[in-house]
Short mmCIF file of C-alpha atoms in Angstrom, two decimals:
data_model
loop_
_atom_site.label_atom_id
_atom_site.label_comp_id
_atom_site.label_asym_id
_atom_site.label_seq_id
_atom_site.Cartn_x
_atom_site.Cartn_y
_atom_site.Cartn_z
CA UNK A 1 0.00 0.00 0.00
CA UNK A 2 2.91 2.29 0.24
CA UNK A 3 3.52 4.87 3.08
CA UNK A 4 0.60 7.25 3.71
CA UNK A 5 2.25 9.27 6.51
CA UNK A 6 6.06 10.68 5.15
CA UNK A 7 6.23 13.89 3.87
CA UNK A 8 5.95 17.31 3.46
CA UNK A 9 2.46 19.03 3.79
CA UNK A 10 2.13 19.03 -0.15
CA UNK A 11 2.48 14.81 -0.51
CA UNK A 12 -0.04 14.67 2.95
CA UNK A 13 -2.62 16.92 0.95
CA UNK A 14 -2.36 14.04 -1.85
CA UNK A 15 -2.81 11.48 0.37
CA UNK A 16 -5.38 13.21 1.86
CA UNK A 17 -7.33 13.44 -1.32
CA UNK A 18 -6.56 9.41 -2.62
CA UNK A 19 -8.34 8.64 1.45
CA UNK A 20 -11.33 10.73 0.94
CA UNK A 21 -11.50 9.43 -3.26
CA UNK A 22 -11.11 5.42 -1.94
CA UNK A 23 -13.79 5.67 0.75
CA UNK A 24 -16.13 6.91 -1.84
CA UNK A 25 -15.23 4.37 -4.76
CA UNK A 26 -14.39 1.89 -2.19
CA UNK A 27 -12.62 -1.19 -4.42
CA UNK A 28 -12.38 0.83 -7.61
CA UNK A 29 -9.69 3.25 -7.01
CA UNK A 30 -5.72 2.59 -7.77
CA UNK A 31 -2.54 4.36 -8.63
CA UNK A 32 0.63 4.11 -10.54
CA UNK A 33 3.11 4.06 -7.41
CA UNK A 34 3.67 2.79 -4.66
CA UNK A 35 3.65 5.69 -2.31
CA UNK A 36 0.37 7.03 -2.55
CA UNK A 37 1.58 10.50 -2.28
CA UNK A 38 3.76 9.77 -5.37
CA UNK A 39 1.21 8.74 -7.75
CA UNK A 40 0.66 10.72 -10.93
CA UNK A 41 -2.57 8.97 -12.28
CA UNK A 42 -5.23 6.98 -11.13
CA UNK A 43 -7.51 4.66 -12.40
CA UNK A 44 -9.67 1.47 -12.18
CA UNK A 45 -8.33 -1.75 -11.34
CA UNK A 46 -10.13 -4.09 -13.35
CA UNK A 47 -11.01 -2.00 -16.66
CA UNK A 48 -9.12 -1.16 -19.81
CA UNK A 49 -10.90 1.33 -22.70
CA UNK A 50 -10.64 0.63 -26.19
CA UNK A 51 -11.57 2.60 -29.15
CA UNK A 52 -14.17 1.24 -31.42
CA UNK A 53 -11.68 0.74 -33.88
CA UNK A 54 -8.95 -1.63 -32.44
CA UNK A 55 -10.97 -3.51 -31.08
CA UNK A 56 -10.55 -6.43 -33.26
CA UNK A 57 -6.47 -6.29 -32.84
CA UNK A 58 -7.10 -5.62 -28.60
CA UNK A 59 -8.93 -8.67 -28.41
CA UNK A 60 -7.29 -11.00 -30.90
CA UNK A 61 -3.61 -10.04 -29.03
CA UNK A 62 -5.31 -11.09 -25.68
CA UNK A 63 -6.59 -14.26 -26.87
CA UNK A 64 -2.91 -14.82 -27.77
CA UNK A 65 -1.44 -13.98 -24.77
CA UNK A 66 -4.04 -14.01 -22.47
CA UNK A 67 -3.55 -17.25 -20.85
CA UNK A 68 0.04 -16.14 -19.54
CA UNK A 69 -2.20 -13.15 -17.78
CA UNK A 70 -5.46 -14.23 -16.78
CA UNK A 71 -7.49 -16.52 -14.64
CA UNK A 72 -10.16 -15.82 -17.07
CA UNK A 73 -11.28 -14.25 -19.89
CA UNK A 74 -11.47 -10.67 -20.27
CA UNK A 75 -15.23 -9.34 -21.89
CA UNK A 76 -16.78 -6.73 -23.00
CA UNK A 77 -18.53 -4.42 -20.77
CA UNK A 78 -22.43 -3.96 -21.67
CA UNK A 79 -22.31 -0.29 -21.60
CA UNK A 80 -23.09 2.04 -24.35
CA UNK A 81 -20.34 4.90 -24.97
CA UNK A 82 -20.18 7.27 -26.98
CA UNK A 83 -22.48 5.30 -29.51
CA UNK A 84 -20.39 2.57 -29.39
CA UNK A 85 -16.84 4.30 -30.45
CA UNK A 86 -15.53 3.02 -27.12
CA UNK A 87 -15.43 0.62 -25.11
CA UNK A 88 -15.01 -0.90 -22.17
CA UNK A 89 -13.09 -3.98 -21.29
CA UNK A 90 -13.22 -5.79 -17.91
CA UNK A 91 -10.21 -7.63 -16.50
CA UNK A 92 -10.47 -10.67 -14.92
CA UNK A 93 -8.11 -11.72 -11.92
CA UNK A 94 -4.52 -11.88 -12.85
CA UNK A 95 -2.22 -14.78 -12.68
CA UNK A 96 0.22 -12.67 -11.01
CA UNK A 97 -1.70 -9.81 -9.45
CA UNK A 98 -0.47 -7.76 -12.45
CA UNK A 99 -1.98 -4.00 -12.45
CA UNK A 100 -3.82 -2.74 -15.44
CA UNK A 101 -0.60 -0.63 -16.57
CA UNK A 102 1.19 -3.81 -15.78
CA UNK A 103 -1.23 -5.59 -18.25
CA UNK A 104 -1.09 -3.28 -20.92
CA UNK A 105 2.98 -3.30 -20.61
CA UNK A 106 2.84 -7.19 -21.83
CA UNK A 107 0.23 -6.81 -24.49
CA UNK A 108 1.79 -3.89 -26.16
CA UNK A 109 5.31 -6.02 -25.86
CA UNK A 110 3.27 -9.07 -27.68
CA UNK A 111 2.09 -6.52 -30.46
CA UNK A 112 -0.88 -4.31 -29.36
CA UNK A 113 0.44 -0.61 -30.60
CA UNK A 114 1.05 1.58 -27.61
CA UNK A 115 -2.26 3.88 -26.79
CA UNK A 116 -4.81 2.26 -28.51
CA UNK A 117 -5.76 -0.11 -25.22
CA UNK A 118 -5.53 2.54 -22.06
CA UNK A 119 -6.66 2.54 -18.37
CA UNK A 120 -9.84 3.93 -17.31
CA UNK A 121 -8.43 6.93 -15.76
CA UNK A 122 -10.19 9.05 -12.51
CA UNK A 123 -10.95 12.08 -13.54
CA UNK A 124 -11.31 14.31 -10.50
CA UNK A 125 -11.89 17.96 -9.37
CA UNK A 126 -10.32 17.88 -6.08
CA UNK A 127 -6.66 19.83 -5.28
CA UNK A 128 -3.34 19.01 -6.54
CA UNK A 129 -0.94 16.66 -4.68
CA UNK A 130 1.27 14.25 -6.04
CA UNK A 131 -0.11 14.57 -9.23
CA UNK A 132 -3.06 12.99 -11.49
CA UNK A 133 -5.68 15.93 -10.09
CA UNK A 134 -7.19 19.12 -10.36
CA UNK A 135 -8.70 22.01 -8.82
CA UNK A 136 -9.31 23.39 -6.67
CA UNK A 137 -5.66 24.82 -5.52
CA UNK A 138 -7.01 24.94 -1.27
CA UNK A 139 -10.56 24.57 0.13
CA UNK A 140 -13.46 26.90 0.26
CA UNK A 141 -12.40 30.02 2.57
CA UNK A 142 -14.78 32.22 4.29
CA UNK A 143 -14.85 35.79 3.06
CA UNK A 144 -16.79 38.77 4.17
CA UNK A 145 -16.77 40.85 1.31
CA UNK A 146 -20.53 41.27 -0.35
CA UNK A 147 -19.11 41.51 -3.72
CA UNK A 148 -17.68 39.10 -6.13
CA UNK A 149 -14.26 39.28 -7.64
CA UNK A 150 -13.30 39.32 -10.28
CA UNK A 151 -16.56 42.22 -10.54
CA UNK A 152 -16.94 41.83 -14.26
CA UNK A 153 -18.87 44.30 -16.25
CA UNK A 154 -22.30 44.89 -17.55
CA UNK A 155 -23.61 44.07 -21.13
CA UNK A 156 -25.78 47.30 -22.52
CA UNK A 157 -26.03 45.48 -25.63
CA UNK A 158 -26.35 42.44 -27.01
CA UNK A 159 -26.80 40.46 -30.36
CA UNK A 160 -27.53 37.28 -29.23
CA UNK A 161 -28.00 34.58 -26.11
CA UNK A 162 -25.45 32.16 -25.13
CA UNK A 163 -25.58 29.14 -24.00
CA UNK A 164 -22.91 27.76 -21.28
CA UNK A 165 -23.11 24.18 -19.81
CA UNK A 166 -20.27 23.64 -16.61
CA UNK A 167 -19.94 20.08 -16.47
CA UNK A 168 -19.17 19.86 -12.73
CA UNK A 169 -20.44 18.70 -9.21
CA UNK A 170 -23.78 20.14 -9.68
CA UNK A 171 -25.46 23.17 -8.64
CA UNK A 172 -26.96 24.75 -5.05
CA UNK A 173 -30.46 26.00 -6.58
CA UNK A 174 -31.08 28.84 -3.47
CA UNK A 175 -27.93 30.69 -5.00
CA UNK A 176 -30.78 31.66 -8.27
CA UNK A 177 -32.97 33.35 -6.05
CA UNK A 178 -30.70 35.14 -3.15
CA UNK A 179 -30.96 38.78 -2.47
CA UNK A 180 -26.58 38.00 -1.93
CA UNK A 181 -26.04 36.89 -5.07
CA UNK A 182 -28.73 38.51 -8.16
CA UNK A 183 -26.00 38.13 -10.76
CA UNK A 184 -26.67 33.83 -10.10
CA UNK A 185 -30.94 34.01 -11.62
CA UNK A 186 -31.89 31.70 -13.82
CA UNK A 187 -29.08 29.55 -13.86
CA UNK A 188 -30.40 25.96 -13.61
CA UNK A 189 -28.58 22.58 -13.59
CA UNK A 190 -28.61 19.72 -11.22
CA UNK A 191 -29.62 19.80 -7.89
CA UNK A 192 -26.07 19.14 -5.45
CA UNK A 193 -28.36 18.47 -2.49
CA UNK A 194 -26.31 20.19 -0.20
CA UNK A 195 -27.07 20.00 3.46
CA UNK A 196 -25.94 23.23 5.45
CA UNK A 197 -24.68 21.30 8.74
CA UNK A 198 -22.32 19.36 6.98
CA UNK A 199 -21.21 20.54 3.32
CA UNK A 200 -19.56 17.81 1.73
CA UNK A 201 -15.84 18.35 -0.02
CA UNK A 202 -16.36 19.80 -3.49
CA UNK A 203 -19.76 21.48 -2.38
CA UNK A 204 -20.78 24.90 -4.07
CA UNK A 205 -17.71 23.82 -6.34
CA UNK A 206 -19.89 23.71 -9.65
CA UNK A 207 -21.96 26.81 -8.31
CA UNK A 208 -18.90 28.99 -7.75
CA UNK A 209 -17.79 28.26 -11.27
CA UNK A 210 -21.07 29.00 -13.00
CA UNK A 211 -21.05 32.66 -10.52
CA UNK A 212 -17.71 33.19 -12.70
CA UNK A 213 -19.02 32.50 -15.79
CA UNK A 214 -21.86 34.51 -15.07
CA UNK A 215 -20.18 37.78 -14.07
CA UNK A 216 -18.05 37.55 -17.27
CA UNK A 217 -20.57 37.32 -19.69
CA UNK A 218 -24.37 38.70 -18.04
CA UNK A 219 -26.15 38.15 -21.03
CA UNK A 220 -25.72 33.86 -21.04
CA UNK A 221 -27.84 30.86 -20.29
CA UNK A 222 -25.87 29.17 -17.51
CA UNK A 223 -26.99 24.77 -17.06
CA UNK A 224 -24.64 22.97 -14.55
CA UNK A 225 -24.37 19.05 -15.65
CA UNK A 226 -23.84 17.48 -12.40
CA UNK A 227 -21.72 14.31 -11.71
CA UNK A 228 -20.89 13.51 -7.90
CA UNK A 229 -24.53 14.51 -6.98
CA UNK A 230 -24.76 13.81 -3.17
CA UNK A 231 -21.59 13.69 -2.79
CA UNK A 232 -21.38 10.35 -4.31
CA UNK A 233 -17.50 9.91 -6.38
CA UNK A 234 -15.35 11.94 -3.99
CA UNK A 235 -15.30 14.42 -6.24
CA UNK A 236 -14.06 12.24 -8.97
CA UNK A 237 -15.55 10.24 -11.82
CA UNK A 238 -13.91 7.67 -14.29
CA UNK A 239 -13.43 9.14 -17.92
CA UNK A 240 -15.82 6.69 -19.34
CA UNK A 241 -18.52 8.19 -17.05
CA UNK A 242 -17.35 11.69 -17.54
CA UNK A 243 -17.78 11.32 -21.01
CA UNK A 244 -21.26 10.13 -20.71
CA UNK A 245 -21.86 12.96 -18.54
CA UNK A 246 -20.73 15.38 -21.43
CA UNK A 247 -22.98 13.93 -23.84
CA UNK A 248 -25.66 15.13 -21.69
CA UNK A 249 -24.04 18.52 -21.93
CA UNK A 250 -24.50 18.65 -25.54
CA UNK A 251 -28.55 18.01 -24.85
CA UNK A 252 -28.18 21.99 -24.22
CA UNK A 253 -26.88 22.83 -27.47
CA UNK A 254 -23.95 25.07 -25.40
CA UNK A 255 -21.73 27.17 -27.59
CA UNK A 256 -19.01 26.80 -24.67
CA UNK A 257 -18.55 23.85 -22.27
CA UNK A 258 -16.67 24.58 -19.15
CA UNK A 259 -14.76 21.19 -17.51
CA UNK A 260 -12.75 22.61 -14.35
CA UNK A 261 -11.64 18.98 -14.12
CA UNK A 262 -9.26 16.84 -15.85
CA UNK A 263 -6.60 13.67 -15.11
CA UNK A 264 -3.19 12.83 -16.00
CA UNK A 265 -2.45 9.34 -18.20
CA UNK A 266 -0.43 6.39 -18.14
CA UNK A 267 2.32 7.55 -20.12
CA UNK A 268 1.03 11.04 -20.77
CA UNK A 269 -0.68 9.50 -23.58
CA UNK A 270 -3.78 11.37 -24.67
CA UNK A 271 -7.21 10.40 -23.40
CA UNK A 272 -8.52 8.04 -25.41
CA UNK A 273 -12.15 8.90 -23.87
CA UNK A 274 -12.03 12.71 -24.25
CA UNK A 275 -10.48 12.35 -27.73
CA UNK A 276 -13.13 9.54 -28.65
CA UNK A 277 -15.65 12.19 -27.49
CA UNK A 278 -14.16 15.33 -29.70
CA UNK A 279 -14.37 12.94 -32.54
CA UNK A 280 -17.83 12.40 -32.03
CA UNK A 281 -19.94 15.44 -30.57
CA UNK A 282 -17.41 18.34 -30.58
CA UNK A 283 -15.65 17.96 -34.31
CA UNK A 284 -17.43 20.55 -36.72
CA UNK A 285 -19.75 21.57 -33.79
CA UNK A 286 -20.01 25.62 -33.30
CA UNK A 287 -19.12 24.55 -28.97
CA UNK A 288 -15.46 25.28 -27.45
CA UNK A 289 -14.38 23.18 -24.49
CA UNK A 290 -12.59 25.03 -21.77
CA UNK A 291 -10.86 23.54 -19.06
CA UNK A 292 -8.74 23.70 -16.42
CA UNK A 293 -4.91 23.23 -16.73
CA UNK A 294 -4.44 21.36 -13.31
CA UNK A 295 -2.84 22.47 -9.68
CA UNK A 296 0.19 20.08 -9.73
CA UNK A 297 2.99 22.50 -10.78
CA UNK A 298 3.94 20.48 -14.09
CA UNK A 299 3.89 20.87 -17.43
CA UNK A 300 3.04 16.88 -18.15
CA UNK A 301 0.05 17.06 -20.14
CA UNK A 302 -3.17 17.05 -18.05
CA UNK A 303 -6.57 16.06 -20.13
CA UNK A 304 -8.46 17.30 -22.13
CA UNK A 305 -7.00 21.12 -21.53
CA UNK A 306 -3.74 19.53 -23.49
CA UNK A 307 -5.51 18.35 -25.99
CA UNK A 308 -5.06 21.61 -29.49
CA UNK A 309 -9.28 21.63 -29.71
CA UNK A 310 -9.30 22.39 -26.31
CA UNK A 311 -8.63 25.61 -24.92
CA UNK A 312 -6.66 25.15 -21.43
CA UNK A 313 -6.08 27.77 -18.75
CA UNK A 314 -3.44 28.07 -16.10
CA UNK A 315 -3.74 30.14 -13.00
CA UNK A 316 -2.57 34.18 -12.77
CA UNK A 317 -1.99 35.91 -8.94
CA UNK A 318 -2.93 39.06 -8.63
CA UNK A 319 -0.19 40.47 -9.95
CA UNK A 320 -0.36 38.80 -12.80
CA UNK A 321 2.63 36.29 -12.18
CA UNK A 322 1.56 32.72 -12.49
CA UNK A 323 -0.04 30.72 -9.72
CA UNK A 324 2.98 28.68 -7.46
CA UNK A 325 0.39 25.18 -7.79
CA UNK A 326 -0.85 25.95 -11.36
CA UNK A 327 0.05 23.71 -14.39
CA UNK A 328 2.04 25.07 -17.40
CA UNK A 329 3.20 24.24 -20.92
CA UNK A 330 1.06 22.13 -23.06
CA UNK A 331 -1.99 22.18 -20.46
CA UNK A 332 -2.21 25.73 -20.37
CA UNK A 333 -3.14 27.80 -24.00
CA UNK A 334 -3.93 30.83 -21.76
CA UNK A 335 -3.80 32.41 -18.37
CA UNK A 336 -5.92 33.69 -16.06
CA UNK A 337 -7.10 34.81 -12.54
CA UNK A 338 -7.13 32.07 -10.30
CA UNK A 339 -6.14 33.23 -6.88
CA UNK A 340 -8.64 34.01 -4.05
CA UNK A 341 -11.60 34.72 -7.03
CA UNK A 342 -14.52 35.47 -4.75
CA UNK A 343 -18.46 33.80 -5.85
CA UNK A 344 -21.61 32.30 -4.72
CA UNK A 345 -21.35 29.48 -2.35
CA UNK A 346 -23.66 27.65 -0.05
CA UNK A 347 -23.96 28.59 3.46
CA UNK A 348 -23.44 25.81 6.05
CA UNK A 349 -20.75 23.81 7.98
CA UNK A 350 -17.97 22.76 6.15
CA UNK A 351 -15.21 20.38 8.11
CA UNK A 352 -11.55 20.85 5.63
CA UNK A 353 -10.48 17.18 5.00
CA UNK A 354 -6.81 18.20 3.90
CA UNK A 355 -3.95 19.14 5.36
CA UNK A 356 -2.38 21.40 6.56
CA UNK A 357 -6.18 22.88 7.63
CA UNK A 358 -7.58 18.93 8.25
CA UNK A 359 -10.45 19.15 11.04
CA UNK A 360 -10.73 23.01 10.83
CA UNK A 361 -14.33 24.10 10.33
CA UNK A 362 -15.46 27.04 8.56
CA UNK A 363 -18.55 28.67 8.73
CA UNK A 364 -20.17 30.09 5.51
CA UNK A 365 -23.06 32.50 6.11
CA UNK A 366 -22.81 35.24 3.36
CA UNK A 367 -23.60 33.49 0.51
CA UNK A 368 -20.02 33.57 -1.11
CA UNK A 369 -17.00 31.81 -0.49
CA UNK A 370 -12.83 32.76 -1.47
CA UNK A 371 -11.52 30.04 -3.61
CA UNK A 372 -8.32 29.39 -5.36
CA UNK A 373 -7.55 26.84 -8.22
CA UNK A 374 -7.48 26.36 -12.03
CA UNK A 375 -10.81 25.47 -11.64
CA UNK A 376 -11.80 28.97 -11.34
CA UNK A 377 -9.48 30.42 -13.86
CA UNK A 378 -10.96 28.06 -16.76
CA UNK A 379 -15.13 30.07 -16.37
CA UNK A 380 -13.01 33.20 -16.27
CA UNK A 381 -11.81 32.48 -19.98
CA UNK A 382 -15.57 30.64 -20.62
CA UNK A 383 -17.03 33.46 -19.68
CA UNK A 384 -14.74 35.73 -21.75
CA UNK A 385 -15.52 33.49 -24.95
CA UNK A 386 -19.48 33.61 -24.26
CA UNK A 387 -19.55 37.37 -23.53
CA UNK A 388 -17.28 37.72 -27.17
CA UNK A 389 -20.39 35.95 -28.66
CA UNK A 390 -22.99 37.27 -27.51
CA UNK A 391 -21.72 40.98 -28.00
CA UNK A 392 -20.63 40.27 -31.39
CA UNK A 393 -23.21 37.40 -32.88
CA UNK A 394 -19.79 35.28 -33.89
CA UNK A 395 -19.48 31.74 -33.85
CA UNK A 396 -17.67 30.21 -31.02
CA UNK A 397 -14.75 29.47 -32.97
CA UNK A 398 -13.92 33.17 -33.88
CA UNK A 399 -14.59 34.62 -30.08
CA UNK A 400 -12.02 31.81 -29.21
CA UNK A 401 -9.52 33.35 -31.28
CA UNK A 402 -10.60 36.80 -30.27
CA UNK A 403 -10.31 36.32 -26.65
CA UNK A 404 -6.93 34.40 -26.89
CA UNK A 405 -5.69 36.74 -29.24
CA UNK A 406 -6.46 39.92 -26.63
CA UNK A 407 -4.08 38.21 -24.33
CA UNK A 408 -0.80 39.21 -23.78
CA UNK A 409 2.47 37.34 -23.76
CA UNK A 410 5.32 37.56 -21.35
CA UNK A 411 8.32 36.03 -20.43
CA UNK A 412 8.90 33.84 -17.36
CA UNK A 413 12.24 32.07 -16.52
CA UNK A 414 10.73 28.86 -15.54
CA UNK A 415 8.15 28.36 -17.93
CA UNK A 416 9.09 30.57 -21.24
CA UNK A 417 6.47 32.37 -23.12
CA UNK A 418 2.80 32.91 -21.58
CA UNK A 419 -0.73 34.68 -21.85
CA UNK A 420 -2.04 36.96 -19.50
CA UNK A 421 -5.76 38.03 -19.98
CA UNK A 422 -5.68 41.98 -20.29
CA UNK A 423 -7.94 44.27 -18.06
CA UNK A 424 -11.00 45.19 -17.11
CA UNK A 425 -11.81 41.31 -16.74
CA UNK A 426 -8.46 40.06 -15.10
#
C-alpha cells in the first residue's frame, strides 16, 4: 500500500485526497506508485478502454497472450459509450496480481500498438498533490466581502444569447434566487443536495464556477451538468462516465462547455475517452471546451485542456505572475485569474479534509465563499468566450480566437512564453 504518513504538507494533501477518493469508490480506485503520495494517475483496477476501432487487434492479441495473464477471460462491458466508439473492457483476476498498466505493458510487448488499449483513468476535481488531479488549488475560505471578484462588467447590448453548460459537481439551486447573489438568476442545472450542517468536499464547487461564468458574460444561459450529486464519487468520476456525462451537456446545445476537471495518463498518452468524445460530438460543432490546466505544478500534459481543440487555462496571482500550484506548458493555452476569485457558495458547515487545515471548520453565512484553483481560472476564460459571442453574434470558434488573441504574452524564466488576460476582466 505504500507509506501514507512521510512527507511534506504538499504529498499529505495528496494522500489526503486518494483517502477521501477510496472511501467513496471503495474497491475501484488505484494508482501508478507505490507511495500514494507519489502517484501521478489513477484509475480502475479491473477496466481497460478501447476505441471502437482496435478492437478487433485488442482482443485477438489477448486471446494470444491471455492465458500467460489471466485466470479468465477478459469481456466486453455492456455499456453504451459514446455510440459505441468506445469501449469498455473488464479484467479478470490476474495470474500474477499484475496491475492494469502492468497488463497493458505485456500486451503492447506481444504486439498491441502503444495507446490504442488505455486505463480507465479518474478524472477528479479535487486539489493538486502528487499529481493525477485538479482544482481546486485549497478549500473553500470564508470571506466577508458582499461583492464578487473578479466584478466583471455589464452588457448594454447584445446580439444574441449564449448558452454555457459547466460540467461539474452540480449546482446549489437557493444561490438563483438570493438577495446576496442577483447576478446567479436563472441559472439551472442539477440539484447538489447540499445539506448546510455538513457541506460535503467539493460542495458549491460547480456553483462557484457557473457565478464566474456569469459575471463575465451577463447576457448567457448558464446549465450545470452534475456528476458527484450527493456527494457520491469523492469528487471524482472515471473518464468513461465523464464522457457520458458530457454527452448530456451537448442536450443543451452550449456554444461553450466549461470542464474545471481533468486527469493525468499512463504515459502522458492522450485520453482516449475525451479524444473519442471530440471525434464524435465536438468535431465541426459551433461549442469550445474550456478547461482547467491542473494544480500540480507540471507541465506533463493534463486532459483534455492539453488536448489543441481544447482551450486550457493556467492560473494568474494578482499580480499577474503565475499561480505557485498551477500547471504550465502544453496544459495551459492561456492564463488567467485564479487566486482568491470570490463567488456564490452555499452557506453551512464545512469540516476541511486536507492538510495542513484537516479538522478546521469554517462557517459560511454570506452566501459567497474565497476560492483558489485552475478550476476557477478556466469560467473566467468561458465566460470571456461567451460574452465575445454574444456581443458580437460570432461563432464560437472566432470569439475563441478573439479572446486568446487579446491576451498578452510575457516572459517567465521557468516556464518561457505565456498569456495573461488583459484588463478590465483580469
Amino acid at each position: 500500500m505504500g507509506d501514507w504518513m512521510i512527507g511534506d504538507d504538499r504529498r499529505r494533501r495528496a494522500t489526503d485526497q486518494l483517502r477521501h477518493l477510496r472511501r467513496a469508490n471503495d474497491g475501484e480506485v488505484a494508482w501508478n506508485t507505490e507511495a500514494p503520495a507519489d502517484f501521478t494517475y489513477l484509475f480502475h483496477p479491473n477496466r481497460v478502454l478501447v476505441r471502437r476501432a482496435d478492437a478487433e487487434e485488442f482482443e485477438g492479441i489477448v486471446r494470444r497472450v491471455g492465458e500467460r495473464l489471466f485466470k479468465g477471460e477478459a469481456r466486453r462491458d455492456d455499456v453504451n459509450l459514446l455510440g459505441g466508439a468506445l469501449l469498455r473492457y473488464v479484467l479478470p483476476e490476474r495470474l500474477n496480481d499484475e496491475s492494469v498498466p502492468d497488463v497493458l505493458d505485456q500486451l503492447e510487448e506481444a504486439g498491441l500498438e502503444r495507446g490504442k488499449a488505455t486505463p480507465d483513468h479518474w478524472v477528479h476535481v479535487s486539489p493538486g498533490g502528487g499529481g493525477g488531479t485538479t482544482c481546486p488549488a485549497v478549500e473553500p475560505q470564508e470571506t466577508g466581502l458582499k461583492e464578487p471578484w473578479p466584478p466583471g462588467g455589464p452588457q448594454e447590448e447584445t446580439k444574441c444569447r449564449v448558452n454555457v453548460v459547466v460540467v461539474d459537481t452540480g449546482w446549489h439551486p437557493p444561490a438563483a434566487t438570493d438577495p446576496r447573489t442577483p447576478w446567479m438568476a436563472g441559472i439551472t442545472g442539477d440539484d447538489e443536495l447540499n445539506d448546510p450542517a455538513h457541506l460535503r468536499p467539493y460542495a458549491g464547487h460547480g456553483t462557484f464556477i457557473a457565478g464566474v461564468v456569469r459575471r463575465m458574460a451577463p447576457a448567457t444561459d448558464i446549465f450545470v451538468e452534475g456528476f458527484c450529486i450527493g456527494g457520491v464519487g469523492g469528487g471524482g468520476i472515471l473518464e468513461s462516465d465523464m464522457v457520458v456525462q458530457l454527452e448530456e451537456a451537448m442536450k443543451h446545445e452550449p456554444q461553450v462547455i466549461n470542464l474545471s476537471a481533468g486527469c493525468r495518463t499512463r504515459m502522458d498518452l492522450p485520453s482516449a475517452a475525451f479524444q473519442t468524445f471530440y471525434e464524435e460530438h465536438l468535431e465541426g460543432k459551433d461549442c469550445v471546451l474550456v478547461a482547467a490546466a491542473g494544480n500540480d505544478s507540471t507541465a506533463a500534459p493534463f486532459w483534455p485542456a492539453a488536448f489543441d481543440w481544447s482551450v486550457g487555462v493556467g492560473s494568474l496571482d494578482r499580480d499577474g505572475r503565475i499561480s505557485d500550484y498551477s500547471n504550465y506548458g502544453v496544459s495551459a493555452d492561456v492564463y488567467a485569474l485564479g487566486r482568491n476569485l470570490v463567488n456564490a457558495f452555499p452557506d453551512g458547515r464545512f469540516e476541511c479534509h486536507e492538510t495542513p487545515d484537516k479538522g478546521d471548520i469554517r462557517v459560511f453565512n454570506t452566501g459567497m465563499a474565497r476560492w483558489s484553483g485552475t478550476s476557477f481560472s478556466a469560467p473566467v476564460v468561458a465566460g470571456l468566450i461567451a460574452r465575445e459571442i454574444s456581443e458580437h453574434g460570432v461563432s464560437a470558434a472566432d470569439a475563441r480566437d478573439k479572446v486568446l488573441g487579446r491576451a498578452v504574452y510575457d516572459s517567465d524564466p521557468t516556464v518561457g512564453p505565456h498569456m495573461e488576460l488583459q484588463q478590465p476582466f483580469v
